[in-house]
Amino acid sequence: MTPFTGGFAPVTDETTAFDLEVTGRIPAELNGRYLRNGPNPLSLDDPTASHLFLGEGMVHGVRLRDGRAEWYRNRWVRSARVAERLGEPPRPGPLHKNWDFAANTHVIGLAGRTFATVEAGPLPYELDYELDTVGTCDFDGGLPGGFAAHTHLDPVSGELHALAYFFGWDHHQHIVIDPKGSVTRIRDIPIADAPMLHDFALTERYVVIYDLPVTFSQAHAEKGVPLPYAWNDAHGARIGLMSRQSGEVRWVEVDPCWVFHTLNAYDDGDEVVVDVVRYPKRFVDARLDLGGLPTLDRWTIDPAAGKVRQTRLDDRPQEFPRMDERRTGRPYRYGYTSAARDLHDVLYPADGELEDLPDQAFDNTLIKHDLARGTQEQRWFGRGAYVGEPAFVASGAAEDDGYVLVLVNNETRGAADLVILSAQDFTGEPVATVHLPARVPLGFHGSWIAD
């Protein structure tokens, strides 16, 4: 059974539209592109359509300038297979282990360039400004292997950090890229059992590594499971604090769990605080839909004592945490998360119905967390909205002085809206709503890339 139903149902066409209709007023300081990547299989008959993580990447983009929504575009990332299916010549570029994949997880800007990223071994694909595929990229030979889905930018140094992994390695790889787009540091971190590593965290002193019990499974690979990673009780769970200066890693054990995404992390005296969306388990029997509901949790790590304190920040299921990335690796106050019914139906349908949860309105919702007060504001978009990941765009000096951008399905129009909210008036009327000409399926991650 394909997971690409409901909000995840793929679109079948690439669209280009100009001078989009807008309700409200787009803030004049928003000059750039909001881009979002996600899996969009070319055909639901393809084997790639059997797993949510394997569909070919499609990047959606909205260009804002001088208070206008200049264009919307959606483009498949042209791996060799996608280009061939679309009757086009293959794009140039190197491959890692001859593995070519239409990167489907994130899209980021770096050194005036645009990259679609994915984890687990393939290289990123570079896109041009209008989202056409340039080709694979290893940063002028600087990458010895693949790259990563998630990167974290140090807002002070301008360095971009990543952790790469690959099932054929006996290590993870820490990669640092400078603001000009050159790889300046590669460190290999020995790791047993080839575990999956979707995200990590960054503080001023440390790279925070999640070594958790989801590992490559040869047994599932031999059965033909398309993504052969499975929960492994024998692996254990630990968090690594790797010194950004020396590369030395201090490991601390933690209760078994799974983490897709980090909200933020920071140093607090001798301790390290890490805020994550935490699952009790995931990939049980290599299935994405088993393992329990996620919660927003805080780990406070005492490296000297080798202990971790766990605190529940919010017990409602939520995902796609984002914050003001000027505070990456630093103490912060505000975070933003999302919950969509269609995401629930794919990721944890066997673990409880939304109607059974305490907050029945927690359906297609954005949440603003005030971590200093321990409070939340909820913005509900309603059934059928399949609200996506929120992205914060700063406007002023205060941490929440800015805008939250999110793609929301508009059931009435059968198309998507780019909704622009004031972060300081989170539950008030949108500052602006950009009406897109096409539906945007639920996907994964995106970025605001200022011009």
Short mmCIF file of C-alpha atoms in Angstrom, two decimals:
data_model
loop_
_atom_site.label_atom_id
_atom_site.label_comp_id
_atom_site.label_asym_id
_atom_site.label_seq_id
_atom_site.Cartn_x
_atom_site.Cartn_y
_atom_site.Cartn_z
CA MET A 1 0.00 0.00 0.00
CA THR A 2 1.40 3.38 -0.97
CA PRO A 3 1.73 6.09 1.70
CA PHE A 4 1.21 8.71 -1.02
CA THR A 5 -2.46 9.32 -0.32
CA GLY A 6 -4.41 12.21 1.20
CA GLY A 7 -2.11 15.13 1.86
CA PHE A 8 0.88 13.20 0.49
CA ALA A 9 -0.78 12.41 -2.86
CA PRO A 10 1.68 13.57 -5.54
CA VAL A 11 1.04 16.19 -8.16
CA THR A 12 1.56 15.14 -11.76
CA ASP A 13 2.62 18.40 -13.43
CA GLU A 14 5.26 21.07 -13.16
CA THR A 15 3.71 24.53 -13.00
CA THR A 16 5.03 28.04 -13.54
CA ALA A 17 2.85 31.01 -12.64
CA PHE A 18 3.56 34.74 -12.31
CA ASP A 19 2.02 37.64 -10.39
CA LEU A 20 0.21 35.55 -7.83
CA GLU A 21 -2.94 36.75 -6.12
CA VAL A 22 -2.40 37.94 -2.56
CA THR A 23 -4.79 38.61 0.32
CA GLY A 24 -3.33 41.12 2.75
CA ARG A 25 0.04 42.78 2.28
CA ILE A 26 3.37 40.96 1.86
CA PRO A 27 5.98 42.63 4.10
CA ALA A 28 8.34 44.68 1.97
CA GLU A 29 11.40 43.23 3.72
CA LEU A 30 10.60 39.72 2.45
CA ASN A 31 12.77 39.71 -0.65
CA GLY A 32 13.77 36.19 -1.61
CA ARG A 33 12.36 32.71 -2.11
CA TYR A 34 10.47 30.36 0.14
CA LEU A 35 11.41 26.85 -1.02
CA ARG A 36 10.11 23.48 0.17
CA ASN A 37 11.21 19.96 -0.79
CA GLY A 38 9.37 16.66 -0.49
CA PRO A 39 8.83 13.25 -2.08
CA ASN A 40 6.64 13.29 -5.19
CA PRO A 41 6.79 9.98 -7.10
CA LEU A 42 6.68 10.20 -10.88
CA SER A 43 4.25 7.27 -10.79
CA LEU A 44 2.45 5.49 -7.98
CA ASP A 45 3.22 2.23 -9.83
CA ASP A 46 6.95 2.71 -9.18
CA PRO A 47 8.66 0.80 -6.34
CA THR A 48 9.77 4.18 -4.95
CA ALA A 49 6.12 4.93 -4.19
CA SER A 50 6.03 2.13 -1.59
CA HIS A 51 7.89 4.18 1.05
CA LEU A 52 7.44 7.80 2.04
CA PHE A 53 11.19 8.44 2.14
CA LEU A 54 11.89 7.15 -1.38
CA GLY A 55 9.72 9.25 -3.68
CA GLU A 56 11.54 11.50 -6.14
CA GLY A 57 12.17 14.97 -4.75
CA MET A 58 10.08 17.91 -5.94
CA VAL A 59 10.96 21.45 -4.90
CA HIS A 60 8.22 24.08 -4.68
CA GLY A 61 9.13 27.75 -4.62
CA VAL A 62 7.51 31.15 -4.19
CA ARG A 63 9.47 34.28 -5.11
CA LEU A 64 8.62 37.41 -3.09
CA ARG A 65 9.94 40.88 -3.88
CA ASP A 66 8.90 44.44 -3.03
CA GLY A 67 5.58 43.33 -1.58
CA ARG A 68 4.66 41.16 -4.56
CA ALA A 69 4.49 37.41 -5.11
CA GLU A 70 6.36 37.30 -8.41
CA TRP A 71 6.20 33.58 -9.17
CA TYR A 72 5.47 30.04 -8.13
CA ARG A 73 7.34 27.06 -9.55
CA ASN A 74 7.52 23.36 -8.79
CA ARG A 75 10.22 21.17 -10.30
CA TRP A 76 11.28 17.56 -9.92
CA VAL A 77 14.93 17.16 -8.99
CA ARG A 78 16.49 15.66 -12.11
CA SER A 79 18.37 12.56 -11.10
CA ALA A 80 19.43 10.51 -14.14
CA ARG A 81 16.32 8.33 -13.76
CA VAL A 82 13.97 11.30 -13.50
CA ALA A 83 15.59 13.04 -16.47
CA GLU A 84 15.26 9.88 -18.56
CA ARG A 85 11.59 9.45 -17.58
CA LEU A 86 10.96 13.06 -18.59
CA GLY A 87 12.75 12.65 -21.92
CA GLU A 88 15.68 14.87 -20.97
CA PRO A 89 19.46 14.37 -21.02
CA PRO A 90 21.08 13.49 -17.67
CA ARG A 91 22.62 16.30 -15.66
CA PRO A 92 26.37 16.21 -15.06
CA GLY A 93 28.11 15.61 -11.78
CA PRO A 94 29.86 13.03 -9.57
CA LEU A 95 28.21 10.19 -7.68
CA HIS A 96 29.02 8.55 -4.34
CA LYS A 97 29.18 4.76 -4.70
CA ASN A 98 27.36 5.15 -8.02
CA TRP A 99 24.24 6.09 -6.07
CA ASP A 100 22.01 8.60 -7.82
CA PHE A 101 18.88 9.81 -6.02
CA ALA A 102 16.54 12.76 -6.66
CA ALA A 103 17.14 14.45 -3.29
CA ASN A 104 13.75 14.78 -1.57
CA THR A 105 14.25 15.95 2.01
CA HIS A 106 15.44 19.55 2.32
CA VAL A 107 16.41 22.53 0.21
CA ILE A 108 18.95 25.08 1.45
CA GLY A 109 20.87 28.10 0.26
CA LEU A 110 24.65 28.36 0.56
CA ALA A 111 27.07 30.87 -0.95
CA GLY A 112 24.47 32.14 -3.40
CA ARG A 113 23.64 28.61 -4.58
CA THR A 114 20.65 26.33 -3.96
CA PHE A 115 20.89 22.65 -2.97
CA ALA A 116 18.35 19.84 -2.59
CA THR A 117 19.62 17.47 0.09
CA VAL A 118 19.01 13.94 1.30
CA GLU A 119 20.70 11.60 3.77
CA ALA A 120 22.24 8.14 3.69
CA GLY A 121 24.90 8.41 1.00
CA PRO A 122 23.77 10.29 -2.12
CA LEU A 123 25.21 13.67 -3.00
CA PRO A 124 23.07 16.81 -2.99
CA TYR A 125 21.71 18.22 -6.22
CA GLU A 126 22.35 21.85 -7.10
CA LEU A 127 19.41 23.83 -8.49
CA ASP A 128 19.48 27.18 -10.23
CA TYR A 129 17.55 30.20 -8.99
CA GLU A 130 14.41 29.12 -10.84
CA LEU A 131 14.65 25.54 -9.49
CA ASP A 132 15.94 23.81 -12.63
CA THR A 133 18.48 21.09 -11.87
CA VAL A 134 22.15 21.90 -12.48
CA GLY A 135 23.58 18.53 -11.36
CA THR A 136 25.04 16.68 -8.40
CA CYS A 137 27.55 18.52 -6.25
CA ASP A 138 30.48 17.40 -4.10
CA PHE A 139 31.68 20.96 -3.45
CA ASP A 140 34.62 20.79 -5.85
CA GLY A 141 35.75 17.41 -4.59
CA GLY A 142 35.53 18.39 -0.93
CA LEU A 143 33.05 15.65 0.01
CA PRO A 144 34.61 12.19 0.32
CA GLY A 145 31.14 10.61 0.46
CA GLY A 146 27.56 11.75 0.51
CA PHE A 147 26.07 14.65 2.41
CA ALA A 148 23.17 15.04 4.87
CA ALA A 149 19.48 15.93 4.89
CA HIS A 150 19.84 18.37 7.77
CA THR A 151 22.53 20.99 8.17
CA HIS A 152 23.00 23.58 10.90
CA LEU A 153 24.53 26.99 10.26
CA ASP A 154 26.56 28.63 13.01
CA PRO A 155 25.16 32.18 12.99
CA VAL A 156 28.42 33.68 14.27
CA SER A 157 31.08 31.92 12.19
CA GLY A 158 28.88 31.37 9.14
CA GLU A 159 30.07 27.75 8.97
CA LEU A 160 27.61 25.13 7.80
CA HIS A 161 27.80 21.86 9.74
CA ALA A 162 26.52 18.45 8.62
CA LEU A 163 26.71 14.81 9.73
CA ALA A 164 26.74 12.26 6.93
CA TYR A 165 26.18 8.51 7.19
CA PHE A 166 26.09 5.54 4.81
CA PHE A 167 25.20 1.87 5.39
CA GLY A 168 28.59 0.77 4.05
CA TRP A 169 30.59 2.87 6.52
CA ASP A 170 31.82 2.05 10.02
CA HIS A 171 31.64 5.74 10.93
CA HIS A 172 29.66 8.94 10.67
CA GLN A 173 31.28 11.95 9.04
CA HIS A 174 31.28 15.51 10.39
CA ILE A 175 31.52 18.04 7.56
CA VAL A 176 32.13 21.78 7.83
CA ILE A 177 31.63 24.12 4.87
CA ASP A 178 32.69 27.76 4.99
CA PRO A 179 30.53 30.72 3.88
CA LYS A 180 32.09 30.58 0.40
CA GLY A 181 30.93 26.98 -0.12
CA SER A 182 34.27 25.20 0.40
CA VAL A 183 34.67 22.12 2.60
CA THR A 184 37.13 23.07 5.35
CA ARG A 185 36.94 20.10 7.73
CA ILE A 186 36.13 16.39 7.60
CA ARG A 187 36.12 14.24 10.72
CA ASP A 188 35.21 10.54 10.86
CA ILE A 189 33.42 9.38 14.02
CA PRO A 190 33.56 5.58 14.60
CA ILE A 191 30.04 4.13 14.95
CA ALA A 192 28.95 0.48 15.17
CA ASP A 193 26.03 -1.15 13.34
CA ALA A 194 25.52 1.56 10.66
CA PRO A 195 22.74 3.47 12.45
CA MET A 196 20.43 5.95 10.73
CA LEU A 197 21.15 9.59 11.58
CA HIS A 198 18.52 12.00 10.28
CA ASP A 199 19.49 15.08 12.29
CA PHE A 200 21.92 16.29 14.94
CA ALA A 201 22.44 19.44 17.00
CA LEU A 202 24.99 22.20 17.29
CA THR A 203 26.08 24.30 20.26
CA GLU A 204 28.92 26.80 20.64
CA ARG A 205 31.18 24.04 22.04
CA TYR A 206 29.80 20.80 20.62
CA VAL A 207 28.40 18.88 17.72
CA VAL A 208 25.68 16.72 19.32
CA ILE A 209 25.40 13.24 17.77
CA TYR A 210 22.39 10.93 18.18
CA ASP A 211 23.47 7.26 18.16
CA LEU A 212 20.06 5.58 18.50
CA PRO A 213 18.69 2.04 18.00
CA VAL A 214 17.63 2.27 14.34
CA THR A 215 20.30 0.49 12.32
CA PHE A 216 20.86 -0.97 8.89
CA SER A 217 19.28 -4.44 8.72
CA GLN A 218 20.80 -6.93 6.33
CA ALA A 219 17.93 -9.32 7.06
CA HIS A 220 15.37 -6.77 5.88
CA ALA A 221 17.53 -5.88 2.88
CA GLU A 222 17.53 -9.55 1.84
CA LYS A 223 13.72 -9.56 2.09
CA GLY A 224 13.59 -6.66 -0.38
CA VAL A 225 12.43 -4.03 2.12
CA PRO A 226 12.96 -0.74 0.24
CA LEU A 227 14.44 1.10 3.25
CA PRO A 228 16.12 -1.63 5.33
CA TYR A 229 16.61 0.21 8.61
CA ALA A 230 14.97 -1.30 11.69
CA TRP A 231 14.67 -0.85 15.43
CA ASN A 232 17.52 -2.78 17.06
CA ASP A 233 17.19 -3.56 20.77
CA ALA A 234 20.80 -4.74 20.85
CA HIS A 235 22.22 -1.38 19.78
CA GLY A 236 21.46 0.82 22.78
CA ALA A 237 21.08 4.60 22.76
CA ARG A 238 23.60 7.32 23.51
CA ILE A 239 24.34 10.97 22.80
CA GLY A 240 27.77 12.08 21.69
CA LEU A 241 29.23 15.48 22.51
CA MET A 242 31.99 16.11 20.00
CA SER A 243 34.24 19.05 20.76
CA ARG A 244 34.16 21.47 17.83
CA GLN A 245 37.78 22.30 18.58
CA SER A 246 39.48 18.96 19.23
CA GLY A 247 37.07 16.46 17.70
CA GLU A 248 37.08 14.42 20.91
CA VAL A 249 33.73 12.72 21.59
CA ARG A 250 32.20 12.14 25.01
CA TRP A 251 29.35 9.60 24.92
CA VAL A 252 26.48 9.60 27.42
CA GLU A 253 23.81 6.89 27.57
CA VAL A 254 20.16 7.84 27.22
CA ASP A 255 16.90 5.89 27.38
CA PRO A 256 16.22 4.10 24.06
CA CYS A 257 14.23 6.30 21.69
CA TRP A 258 14.25 7.73 18.19
CA VAL A 259 14.71 11.34 17.04
CA PHE A 260 14.06 12.67 13.57
CA HIS A 261 14.41 16.38 14.37
CA THR A 262 16.11 18.87 16.66
CA LEU A 263 14.46 22.10 17.76
CA ASN A 264 17.69 23.63 19.11
CA ALA A 265 20.54 23.03 21.55
CA TYR A 266 22.85 25.21 23.63
CA ASP A 267 25.52 25.17 26.32
CA ASP A 268 24.32 26.00 29.83
CA GLY A 269 27.37 26.32 32.01
CA ASP A 270 28.99 22.88 32.09
CA GLU A 271 25.77 21.23 30.88
CA VAL A 272 24.28 20.94 27.40
CA VAL A 273 20.56 21.42 26.67
CA VAL A 274 19.08 19.65 23.64
CA ASP A 275 15.41 20.02 22.63
CA VAL A 276 14.07 17.32 20.29
CA VAL A 277 10.94 15.64 18.99
CA ARG A 278 11.32 12.24 20.64
CA TYR A 279 9.65 8.94 19.70
CA PRO A 280 9.62 5.95 22.12
CA LYS A 281 10.55 3.76 19.13
CA ARG A 282 10.45 3.95 15.33
CA PHE A 283 11.07 1.61 12.39
CA VAL A 284 9.85 -1.41 14.35
CA ASP A 285 10.27 -4.33 11.93
CA ALA A 286 11.51 -1.71 9.43
CA ARG A 287 8.04 -0.12 9.36
CA LEU A 288 7.65 3.63 9.49
CA ASP A 289 4.21 3.48 11.11
CA LEU A 290 5.07 1.67 14.36
CA GLY A 291 6.80 2.86 17.51
CA GLY A 292 4.62 5.26 19.47
CA LEU A 293 3.61 8.91 19.41
CA PRO A 294 6.22 11.69 19.47
CA THR A 295 6.55 14.33 22.17
CA LEU A 296 8.61 17.50 22.49
CA ASP A 297 11.32 16.72 25.05
CA ARG A 298 14.40 18.29 26.56
CA TRP A 299 17.63 16.49 27.34
CA THR A 300 19.92 18.20 29.85
CA ILE A 301 23.29 16.51 29.57
CA ASP A 302 25.90 16.59 32.33
CA PRO A 303 29.10 15.42 30.59
CA ALA A 304 31.11 15.22 33.83
CA ALA A 305 28.58 12.96 35.54
CA GLY A 306 27.75 11.09 32.34
CA LYS A 307 24.03 11.57 32.95
CA VAL A 308 21.01 12.91 31.08
CA ARG A 309 17.89 14.46 32.64
CA GLN A 310 14.80 14.22 30.48
CA THR A 311 11.98 16.80 30.68
CA ARG A 312 8.68 16.73 28.81
CA LEU A 313 8.06 20.12 27.16
CA ASP A 314 4.80 19.17 25.43
CA ASP A 315 3.13 15.77 25.38
CA ARG A 316 1.06 16.30 22.23
CA PRO A 317 2.27 14.67 19.00
CA GLN A 318 4.04 17.21 16.81
CA GLU A 319 6.86 17.39 14.31
CA PHE A 320 8.96 19.67 12.06
CA PRO A 321 10.39 21.89 14.85
CA ARG A 322 11.89 25.23 13.79
CA MET A 323 13.12 28.37 15.52
CA ASP A 324 14.85 31.68 14.89
CA GLU A 325 18.06 30.35 13.36
CA ARG A 326 19.97 33.41 14.53
CA ARG A 327 19.80 31.54 17.87
CA THR A 328 21.14 28.21 16.58
CA GLY A 329 23.40 26.74 19.24
CA ARG A 330 22.58 29.55 21.66
CA PRO A 331 20.06 29.97 24.50
CA TYR A 332 16.63 30.73 23.04
CA ARG A 333 13.02 31.18 24.03
CA TYR A 334 10.67 30.41 21.13
CA GLY A 335 10.07 27.39 18.92
CA TYR A 336 7.49 26.45 16.30
CA THR A 337 6.12 23.01 15.47
CA SER A 338 3.46 21.49 13.23
CA ALA A 339 0.89 18.72 13.39
CA ALA A 340 -1.03 17.46 10.37
CA ARG A 341 -3.64 14.72 10.35
CA ASP A 342 -2.19 13.26 7.15
CA LEU A 343 1.27 13.06 8.73
CA HIS A 344 -0.30 11.22 11.68
CA ASP A 345 -2.01 8.78 9.32
CA VAL A 346 1.31 7.87 7.69
CA LEU A 347 3.77 7.99 10.60
CA TYR A 348 1.80 6.55 13.51
CA PRO A 349 -1.70 5.36 12.58
CA ALA A 350 -1.25 2.17 14.59
CA ASP A 351 -0.43 4.13 17.73
CA GLY A 352 -3.75 5.86 18.35
CA GLU A 353 -6.35 8.00 16.66
CA LEU A 354 -6.22 11.78 16.98
CA GLU A 355 -9.76 11.73 18.30
CA ASP A 356 -8.48 9.77 21.31
CA LEU A 357 -5.91 12.42 22.21
CA PRO A 358 -6.67 15.04 24.90
CA ASP A 359 -6.80 18.03 22.53
CA GLN A 360 -9.27 17.22 19.77
CA ALA A 361 -8.43 20.43 17.92
CA PHE A 362 -4.84 19.29 17.57
CA ASP A 363 -5.42 18.35 13.98
CA ASN A 364 -3.85 20.63 11.36
CA THR A 365 -2.15 23.02 13.71
CA LEU A 366 0.89 25.22 14.20
CA ILE A 367 2.21 25.69 17.72
CA LYS A 368 4.34 28.50 19.07
CA HIS A 369 6.24 27.41 22.18
CA ASP A 370 7.36 29.92 24.79
CA LEU A 371 10.01 27.81 26.48
CA ALA A 372 10.74 30.41 29.15
CA ARG A 373 7.13 30.37 30.38
CA GLY A 374 6.34 26.79 29.45
CA THR A 375 3.28 27.91 27.46
CA GLN A 376 2.02 27.38 23.91
CA GLU A 377 -0.15 29.20 21.42
CA GLN A 378 -2.06 27.10 18.89
CA ARG A 379 -3.19 28.12 15.44
CA TRP A 380 -5.66 25.63 13.98
CA PHE A 381 -6.17 25.51 10.21
CA GLY A 382 -8.92 22.89 10.11
CA ARG A 383 -9.54 19.49 8.59
CA GLY A 384 -8.04 18.97 5.17
CA ALA A 385 -5.51 21.79 5.52
CA TYR A 386 -2.49 19.46 5.89
CA VAL A 387 -0.38 22.28 7.21
CA GLY A 388 3.35 21.93 6.58
CA GLU A 389 6.57 22.83 8.38
CA PRO A 390 6.75 26.39 9.75
CA ALA A 391 9.76 28.55 8.82
CA PHE A 392 10.70 31.62 10.85
CA VAL A 393 12.02 34.69 9.03
CA ALA A 394 13.50 37.43 11.21
CA SER A 395 12.47 41.05 10.78
CA GLY A 396 13.77 42.83 13.88
CA ALA A 397 16.26 42.23 16.66
CA ALA A 398 13.90 40.48 19.10
CA GLU A 399 13.86 36.71 18.88
CA ASP A 400 10.22 36.50 17.77
CA ASP A 401 10.20 39.76 15.79
CA GLY A 402 9.54 38.29 12.38
CA TYR A 403 7.25 36.10 10.35
CA VAL A 404 6.26 32.46 10.23
CA LEU A 405 5.83 31.12 6.69
CA VAL A 406 3.89 27.92 6.07
CA LEU A 407 2.24 26.12 3.17
CA VAL A 408 -1.40 25.27 3.86
CA ASN A 409 -3.82 23.36 1.66
CA ASN A 410 -6.87 25.42 0.75
CA GLU A 411 -9.70 22.90 0.41
CA THR A 412 -12.05 25.41 -1.16
CA ARG A 413 -9.67 26.20 -4.00
CA GLY A 414 -8.09 22.74 -4.26
CA ALA A 415 -4.71 24.47 -4.18
CA ALA A 416 -2.16 25.67 -1.66
CA ASP A 417 -1.66 28.99 0.08
CA LEU A 418 1.59 30.38 1.40
CA VAL A 419 0.44 31.87 4.70
CA ILE A 420 2.57 34.60 6.30
CA LEU A 421 1.93 35.05 10.02
CA SER A 422 3.30 37.62 12.44
CA ALA A 423 5.28 35.63 14.99
CA GLN A 424 4.29 38.17 17.66
CA ASP A 425 0.59 37.90 16.75
CA PHE A 426 0.61 34.19 16.12
CA THR A 427 -3.13 33.60 16.43
CA GLY A 428 -4.18 36.83 14.72
CA GLU A 429 -5.10 37.37 11.09
CA PRO A 430 -2.35 36.45 8.62
CA VAL A 431 -0.19 39.34 7.48
CA ALA A 432 -0.61 37.98 3.96
CA THR A 433 -1.83 34.89 2.15
CA VAL A 434 -0.32 34.09 -1.24
CA HIS A 435 -2.71 32.01 -3.33
CA LEU A 436 -0.75 29.45 -5.34
CA PRO A 437 -2.12 28.04 -8.60
CA ALA A 438 -1.60 24.39 -7.67
CA ARG A 439 -1.84 21.95 -4.80
CA VAL A 440 1.38 21.40 -2.82
CA PRO A 441 1.49 17.93 -1.26
CA LEU A 442 2.69 17.49 2.29
CA GLY A 443 6.45 17.17 2.16
CA PHE A 444 9.43 17.54 4.41
CA HIS A 445 11.60 20.63 4.85
CA GLY A 446 12.15 24.04 3.40
CA SER A 447 14.00 27.32 3.77
CA TRP A 448 13.55 31.01 3.34
CA ILE A 449 16.48 32.04 1.15
CA ALA A 450 16.84 35.80 1.13
CA ASP A 451 18.18 37.46 -2.02
#
